[in-house]
Structure formats: C-alpha cells, structure tokens
C-alpha cells in the first residue's frame, strides 16, 4: 500500500510502506 509520507506515517511507521 503506497501512502503519502505524512498522512498515515504514525500508523504505517511499523510497515514503512513509503
């Protein structure tokens, strides 16, 4: 899942999709 660095950074911090 590609998310913009800034939106779900805290949530995707563990996955680091960006």
Coordinates of N, CA and C in Angstrom, one line a residue:
X1 N 0.8 -1.2 0.0 CA 0.0 0.0 0.0 C 0.9 1.3 0.0
X2 N 0.7 2.1 -1.0 CA 1.5 3.3 -1.1 C 0.8 4.5 -0.6
X3 N 1.3 5.0 0.5 CA 0.6 6.1 1.2 C 1.5 7.3 1.2
X4 N 1.0 8.5 1.2 CA 1.8 9.7 1.2 C 2.5 9.9 2.6
X5 N 3.8 10.1 2.6 CA 4.5 10.3 3.8 C 4.0 11.5 4.6
X6 N 3.2 11.3 5.6 CA 2.7 12.4 6.3 C 1.3 12.2 6.8
X7 N 0.6 11.3 6.0 CA -0.8 11.0 6.4 C -0.8 9.9 7.4
X8 N -0.4 8.7 7.0 CA -0.5 7.6 7.9 C 0.9 7.1 8.3
X9 N 1.8 8.1 8.5 CA 3.1 7.8 8.9 C 3.2 7.1 10.2
X10 N 2.4 7.6 11.2 CA 2.4 7.0 12.5 C 1.8 5.6 12.5
X11 N 0.8 5.4 11.7 CA 0.2 4.1 11.6 C 1.1 3.1 10.8
X12 N 1.6 3.6 9.6 CA 2.4 2.8 8.8 C 3.9 2.8 9.1
X13 N 4.2 3.4 10.3 CA 5.5 3.5 10.7 C 6.2 2.1 10.9
X14 N 5.3 1.2 11.3 CA 5.8 -0.2 11.5 C 6.1 -0.9 10.2
X15 N 5.2 -0.5 9.2 CA 5.4 -1.2 7.9 C 6.3 -0.5 7.0
X16 N 6.3 0.9 7.2 CA 7.2 1.7 6.3 C 6.9 1.5 4.8
X17 N 5.7 1.7 4.4 CA 5.3 1.4 3.0 C 5.9 2.4 2.1
X18 N 6.1 3.6 2.6 CA 6.6 4.7 1.8 C 8.1 4.5 1.7

